[in-house]
Short mmCIF file of C-alpha atoms in Angstrom, two decimals:
data_model
loop_
_atom_site.label_atom_id
_atom_site.label_comp_id
_atom_site.label_asym_id
_atom_site.label_seq_id
_atom_site.Cartn_x
_atom_site.Cartn_y
_atom_site.Cartn_z
CA MET B 142 0.00 0.00 0.00
CA SER B 143 1.19 3.52 -0.82
CA THR B 144 2.18 5.73 2.11
CA MET B 145 2.18 8.93 0.06
CA PRO B 146 -0.09 11.69 1.42
CA PRO B 147 -2.62 13.38 -0.88
CA VAL B 148 -1.03 15.68 -3.45
CA ASN B 149 -0.97 19.41 -2.74
CA GLU B 150 0.77 22.51 -4.05
CA GLN B 151 3.82 21.89 -1.86
CA ASN B 152 4.63 18.73 -3.81
CA ILE B 153 6.02 20.81 -6.68
CA ARG B 154 8.35 22.76 -4.38
CA LEU B 155 12.08 22.07 -4.23
CA ASP B 156 12.79 24.04 -1.06
CA GLY B 157 16.13 23.16 0.50
CA LYS B 158 17.16 20.81 -2.28
CA VAL B 159 20.50 21.19 -4.07
CA ALA B 160 20.91 20.71 -7.81
CA VAL B 161 23.95 20.46 -10.06
CA VAL B 162 23.36 21.52 -13.66
CA THR B 163 26.12 20.82 -16.16
CA ALA B 164 26.45 23.36 -18.97
CA GLY B 165 24.19 25.55 -16.86
CA ALA B 166 25.46 28.91 -18.09
CA ASN B 167 23.32 29.18 -21.22
CA GLY B 168 20.37 27.73 -23.10
CA ILE B 169 18.61 24.65 -21.77
CA GLY B 170 20.98 24.45 -18.80
CA GLU B 171 20.19 28.02 -17.80
CA GLY B 172 16.47 27.30 -18.16
CA ALA B 173 16.80 24.27 -15.89
CA ALA B 174 18.90 26.11 -13.30
CA MET B 175 16.60 29.12 -13.11
CA SER B 176 13.45 26.98 -12.97
CA ILE B 177 14.83 24.91 -10.11
CA ALA B 178 15.69 28.11 -8.25
CA ARG B 179 12.23 29.62 -8.82
CA PHE B 180 10.74 26.58 -7.11
CA GLY B 181 13.01 26.87 -4.09
CA GLY B 182 16.11 24.90 -5.00
CA ASN B 183 19.75 25.90 -4.60
CA VAL B 184 21.89 25.40 -7.67
CA VAL B 185 25.46 24.63 -8.68
CA VAL B 186 26.16 25.91 -12.19
CA ALA B 187 28.94 23.81 -13.75
CA ASP B 188 30.27 25.27 -16.99
CA ASN B 189 33.45 26.48 -18.68
CA ASP B 190 31.79 29.81 -19.59
CA ALA B 191 32.76 31.88 -16.56
CA GLU B 192 31.02 35.09 -17.56
CA ASN B 193 27.63 33.51 -18.13
CA GLY B 194 28.08 31.00 -15.34
CA GLU B 195 28.53 33.84 -12.85
CA ARG B 196 25.62 35.69 -14.46
CA VAL B 197 23.24 32.75 -13.95
CA ALA B 198 24.50 32.23 -10.39
CA ALA B 199 23.89 35.91 -9.62
CA ALA B 200 20.37 35.68 -11.07
CA ILE B 201 19.66 32.69 -8.82
CA ARG B 202 20.91 34.58 -5.76
CA ALA B 203 18.64 37.47 -6.72
CA LEU B 204 15.73 35.04 -6.23
CA GLY B 205 16.87 34.46 -2.66
CA ARG B 206 18.46 31.07 -3.31
CA GLU B 207 22.03 29.93 -2.86
CA ALA B 208 24.09 29.46 -5.99
CA LEU B 209 27.63 28.41 -6.75
CA TYR B 210 29.40 28.66 -10.09
CA ILE B 211 32.13 26.06 -10.55
CA PRO B 212 34.31 26.27 -13.69
CA THR B 213 34.11 22.83 -15.31
CA ASP B 214 35.29 21.39 -18.60
CA VAL B 215 33.09 18.30 -18.82
CA THR B 216 35.42 16.63 -21.32
CA HIS B 217 37.77 16.08 -18.38
CA THR B 218 36.42 13.50 -15.95
CA GLU B 219 38.61 14.68 -13.10
CA GLN B 220 37.08 18.16 -13.34
CA ILE B 221 33.56 16.70 -13.13
CA GLU B 222 34.48 14.63 -10.08
CA ALA B 223 36.10 17.64 -8.40
CA MET B 224 33.04 19.78 -9.16
CA ILE B 225 30.65 17.26 -7.57
CA GLU B 226 32.94 16.96 -4.53
CA LYS B 227 33.07 20.74 -4.15
CA ALA B 228 29.29 21.07 -4.56
CA ALA B 229 28.64 18.42 -1.89
CA ALA B 230 31.18 19.98 0.49
CA HIS B 231 29.69 23.46 0.05
CA PHE B 232 26.02 22.54 0.48
CA GLY B 233 26.33 19.37 2.53
CA ARG B 234 23.96 17.50 0.23
CA LEU B 235 23.05 16.80 -3.39
CA ASP B 236 19.51 16.00 -4.48
CA ILE B 237 19.28 16.70 -8.21
CA LEU B 238 21.68 16.24 -11.12
CA VAL B 239 20.83 17.63 -14.55
CA ASN B 240 23.22 16.17 -17.12
CA ASN B 241 22.82 18.84 -19.78
CA ALA B 242 26.30 19.12 -21.30
CA GLY B 243 26.56 18.21 -24.97
CA GLY B 244 26.77 19.52 -28.49
CA SER B 245 27.51 18.75 -32.10
CA ARG B 246 28.08 20.16 -35.55
CA ARG B 247 26.81 18.73 -38.80
CA ILE B 248 29.28 16.52 -40.65
CA ARG B 249 28.86 13.38 -42.73
CA PHE B 250 30.18 10.35 -40.89
CA MET B 251 32.47 9.36 -43.78
CA ASP B 252 34.12 12.78 -43.52
CA GLN B 253 34.44 12.71 -39.73
CA SER B 254 37.82 12.08 -38.12
CA GLU B 255 38.52 9.82 -35.17
CA ARG B 256 39.43 12.90 -33.17
CA SER B 257 35.96 14.28 -33.85
CA TRP B 258 34.33 10.97 -32.86
CA ARG B 259 36.15 11.00 -29.56
CA ARG B 260 35.35 14.66 -28.92
CA HIS B 261 31.65 13.99 -29.47
CA ILE B 262 31.72 10.93 -27.21
CA ASP B 263 33.64 12.70 -24.43
CA LEU B 264 31.33 15.71 -24.50
CA ASN B 265 27.99 13.99 -24.92
CA PHE B 266 28.39 10.62 -23.22
CA ILE B 267 31.51 10.21 -21.07
CA SER B 268 30.58 13.43 -19.24
CA LEU B 269 27.21 11.88 -18.43
CA LEU B 270 28.79 8.70 -17.05
CA ALA B 271 31.26 10.63 -14.89
CA ALA B 272 28.73 13.05 -13.44
CA THR B 273 26.16 10.33 -12.79
CA GLN B 274 28.60 8.10 -10.94
CA ALA B 275 30.05 10.92 -8.85
CA ALA B 276 26.65 12.41 -7.98
CA ALA B 277 25.02 9.05 -7.27
CA LYS B 278 27.79 8.21 -4.78
CA VAL B 279 26.98 11.38 -2.86
CA MET B 280 23.24 10.68 -2.96
CA ILE B 281 23.71 7.07 -1.83
CA SER B 282 26.00 8.10 1.02
CA ALA B 283 23.46 10.64 2.27
CA GLY B 284 20.62 8.13 2.05
CA ASN B 285 18.00 10.69 1.03
CA GLY B 286 17.43 9.54 -2.54
CA GLY B 287 17.55 11.96 -5.43
CA THR B 288 16.76 12.59 -9.06
CA ILE B 289 19.01 12.45 -12.12
CA ILE B 290 17.71 14.05 -15.31
CA ASN B 291 19.61 13.47 -18.55
CA VAL B 292 19.06 15.94 -21.37
CA ALA B 293 19.21 13.79 -24.49
CA SER B 294 17.69 14.86 -27.81
CA SER B 295 15.02 13.93 -30.31
CA GLU B 296 17.97 12.64 -32.35
CA ALA B 297 18.23 9.80 -29.82
CA LEU B 298 14.91 8.46 -31.07
CA ARG B 299 15.26 8.75 -34.86
CA ALA B 300 17.80 8.75 -37.66
CA ALA B 301 20.08 11.79 -37.80
CA PRO B 302 22.08 12.02 -41.06
CA GLY B 303 25.00 14.35 -40.56
CA TYR B 304 24.87 13.86 -36.79
CA ALA B 305 25.43 10.11 -36.56
CA VAL B 306 27.93 10.04 -33.69
CA TYR B 307 26.04 12.68 -31.71
CA ALA B 308 22.78 10.77 -32.17
CA ALA B 309 24.44 7.51 -31.13
CA CYS B 310 25.63 9.18 -27.93
CA LYS B 311 22.14 10.49 -27.22
CA ALA B 312 20.63 7.06 -27.91
CA GLY B 313 23.18 5.61 -25.49
CA MET B 314 22.05 8.20 -22.96
CA VAL B 315 18.46 6.97 -23.25
CA SER B 316 19.53 3.35 -22.75
CA PHE B 317 21.78 4.32 -19.84
CA THR B 318 18.86 6.16 -18.26
CA ARG B 319 16.75 3.01 -18.26
CA SER B 320 19.54 0.92 -16.77
CA MET B 321 20.30 3.47 -14.05
CA SER B 322 16.63 3.75 -13.16
CA LEU B 323 16.86 0.09 -12.11
CA GLU B 324 20.35 0.07 -10.61
CA LEU B 325 19.73 3.15 -8.45
CA SER B 326 16.11 2.49 -7.51
CA ASP B 327 17.06 0.65 -4.31
CA HIS B 328 18.62 3.91 -3.13
CA GLY B 329 15.54 6.00 -3.86
CA ILE B 330 17.21 7.66 -6.84
CA ARG B 331 14.95 8.16 -9.86
CA VAL B 332 16.49 8.63 -13.31
CA HIS B 333 14.85 10.18 -16.36
CA ALA B 334 15.79 11.57 -19.76
CA LEU B 335 14.42 14.44 -21.82
CA ALA B 336 14.36 14.43 -25.63
CA PRO B 337 13.99 18.06 -26.73
CA ASP B 338 13.78 19.05 -30.37
CA MET B 339 13.59 22.65 -31.62
CA ILE B 340 14.26 24.83 -28.57
CA GLU B 341 15.05 28.52 -28.88
CA THR B 342 18.50 28.72 -27.30
CA PRO B 343 21.14 31.45 -27.76
CA GLY B 344 23.08 29.14 -30.06
CA LEU B 345 20.12 28.55 -32.37
CA LYS B 346 18.38 31.92 -32.06
CA PRO B 347 20.37 33.58 -34.89
CA TYR B 348 19.43 30.71 -37.20
CA PHE B 349 15.76 31.01 -36.33
CA ASP B 350 15.83 34.82 -36.46
CA ASN B 351 17.32 34.77 -39.94
CA ALA B 352 15.07 32.03 -41.28
CA SER B 353 13.01 32.84 -44.35
CA GLU B 354 9.24 32.94 -44.31
CA GLU B 355 9.25 29.67 -46.24
CA MET B 356 11.51 28.00 -43.68
CA ASN B 357 9.32 29.18 -40.80
CA ALA B 358 6.25 27.87 -42.59
CA ALA B 359 7.96 24.50 -43.10
CA ARG B 360 8.85 24.40 -39.41
CA ASP B 361 5.23 25.05 -38.47
CA ARG B 362 4.13 22.19 -40.70
CA TYR B 363 6.59 19.91 -38.90
CA ILE B 364 5.84 20.87 -35.27
CA PRO B 365 2.21 20.19 -34.32
CA LEU B 366 2.17 23.10 -31.85
CA LYS B 367 3.49 25.37 -34.63
CA ARG B 368 6.24 27.07 -32.64
CA LEU B 369 9.65 26.67 -31.06
CA GLY B 370 10.00 25.56 -27.47
CA SER B 371 11.55 27.78 -24.81
CA ILE B 372 14.25 27.00 -22.27
CA ASP B 373 11.69 27.66 -19.53
CA GLU B 374 9.44 24.96 -20.96
CA ILE B 375 12.32 22.51 -20.61
CA GLY B 376 12.89 23.86 -17.10
CA SER B 377 9.28 23.22 -16.14
CA VAL B 378 9.63 19.51 -16.98
CA VAL B 379 12.88 19.37 -15.00
CA VAL B 380 11.10 20.82 -11.96
CA PHE B 381 8.24 18.33 -12.29
CA LEU B 382 10.60 15.34 -12.53
CA ALA B 383 12.75 16.58 -9.65
CA SER B 384 9.76 17.17 -7.37
CA SER B 385 7.59 14.73 -5.45
CA MET B 386 4.82 15.39 -7.99
CA SER B 387 6.53 12.67 -10.06
CA SER B 388 7.39 10.37 -7.15
CA TYR B 389 6.09 7.23 -8.90
CA LEU B 390 7.77 7.91 -12.24
CA ASN B 391 11.11 6.32 -13.05
CA GLY B 392 13.13 5.53 -16.16
CA LEU B 393 11.14 7.70 -18.58
CA THR B 394 12.34 9.46 -21.71
CA ILE B 395 10.07 12.44 -22.27
CA PRO B 396 9.97 14.18 -25.67
CA VAL B 397 9.74 17.92 -25.04
CA ASP B 398 9.14 18.80 -28.67
CA GLY B 399 5.71 20.27 -29.30
CA GLY B 400 4.55 16.90 -30.63
CA ALA B 401 7.24 16.50 -33.31
CA LEU B 402 8.05 12.90 -32.36
CA ALA B 403 4.37 12.01 -32.34
CA SER B 404 4.03 13.21 -35.94
CA SER B 405 6.76 10.73 -37.03
CA GLY B 406 6.92 11.91 -40.63
CA TRP B 407 3.42 13.32 -40.88
CA THR B 408 3.45 17.00 -41.81
CA ARG B 409 0.82 19.59 -42.65
CA SER B 410 0.14 20.10 -46.34
CA PRO B 411 1.31 23.53 -47.54
CA ALA B 412 -1.83 23.62 -49.71
CA ASP B 413 -4.66 22.83 -47.30
CA GLY B 414 -3.08 22.23 -43.88
CA ASN B 415 -4.17 18.61 -43.72
CA TRP B 416 -1.79 16.04 -42.21
CA ASN B 417 -0.16 13.71 -44.74
CA LEU B 418 2.86 11.45 -44.89
CA TYR B 419 4.03 13.11 -48.07
CA HIS B 420 2.98 16.01 -50.26
CA GLY B 421 2.75 15.84 -54.02
#
């Protein structure tokens, strides 16, 4: 029998909890960090962008929360481990880990060098393994459970020509999420993944701002909700998964994509707006 009390508005709060957000200085990471803080959490911003890392930390403090910026190059495992150790020492606990670090550039696999493969793997996957292991050790030692949220990508769930190694890393992240949701469940640690698609981040904003009317129309035919997602909309899902509102959820991969994955090749006709698999 469940011992959970009836749900109330306090279940969404993260008061007193401590979160680490990798690549938290910009974009989706910033959205996650700020959302956690707005719901009462204290945040460690781990990033190699000192200017923006300090900016986000200052914005969190302005909300009345504690924040710590720790310079971290996530392609170096020892820096990740040192960051987690410093975060735990400073706050005395660790409740939430958001594995957000990652990135790619478009290149055909047959033109991609081994150095590029390894860079993609270190940035997108090895960083996840290192942060998860280090953070989970802290959570297990404290005995209070926790939540780990891995920011994957829609490319983890479909083909991605030009991004093959990146997509493989993200697919590995989804599989790793499922395995960790079982391995860590005995310790009260829940593990989830997010699969965002077109999110308006600083890195992509110039592309979207300079898109032609035709390109914007094509995007709206592709995304059922007919718009880009925001970093705050990613942050809202992070808050939900990190809170007790989701206490019986574990091992999920949630597409945060305006319905793009659900369409699975169906797009709106440019002629009449009807959904079709192809347009003549």
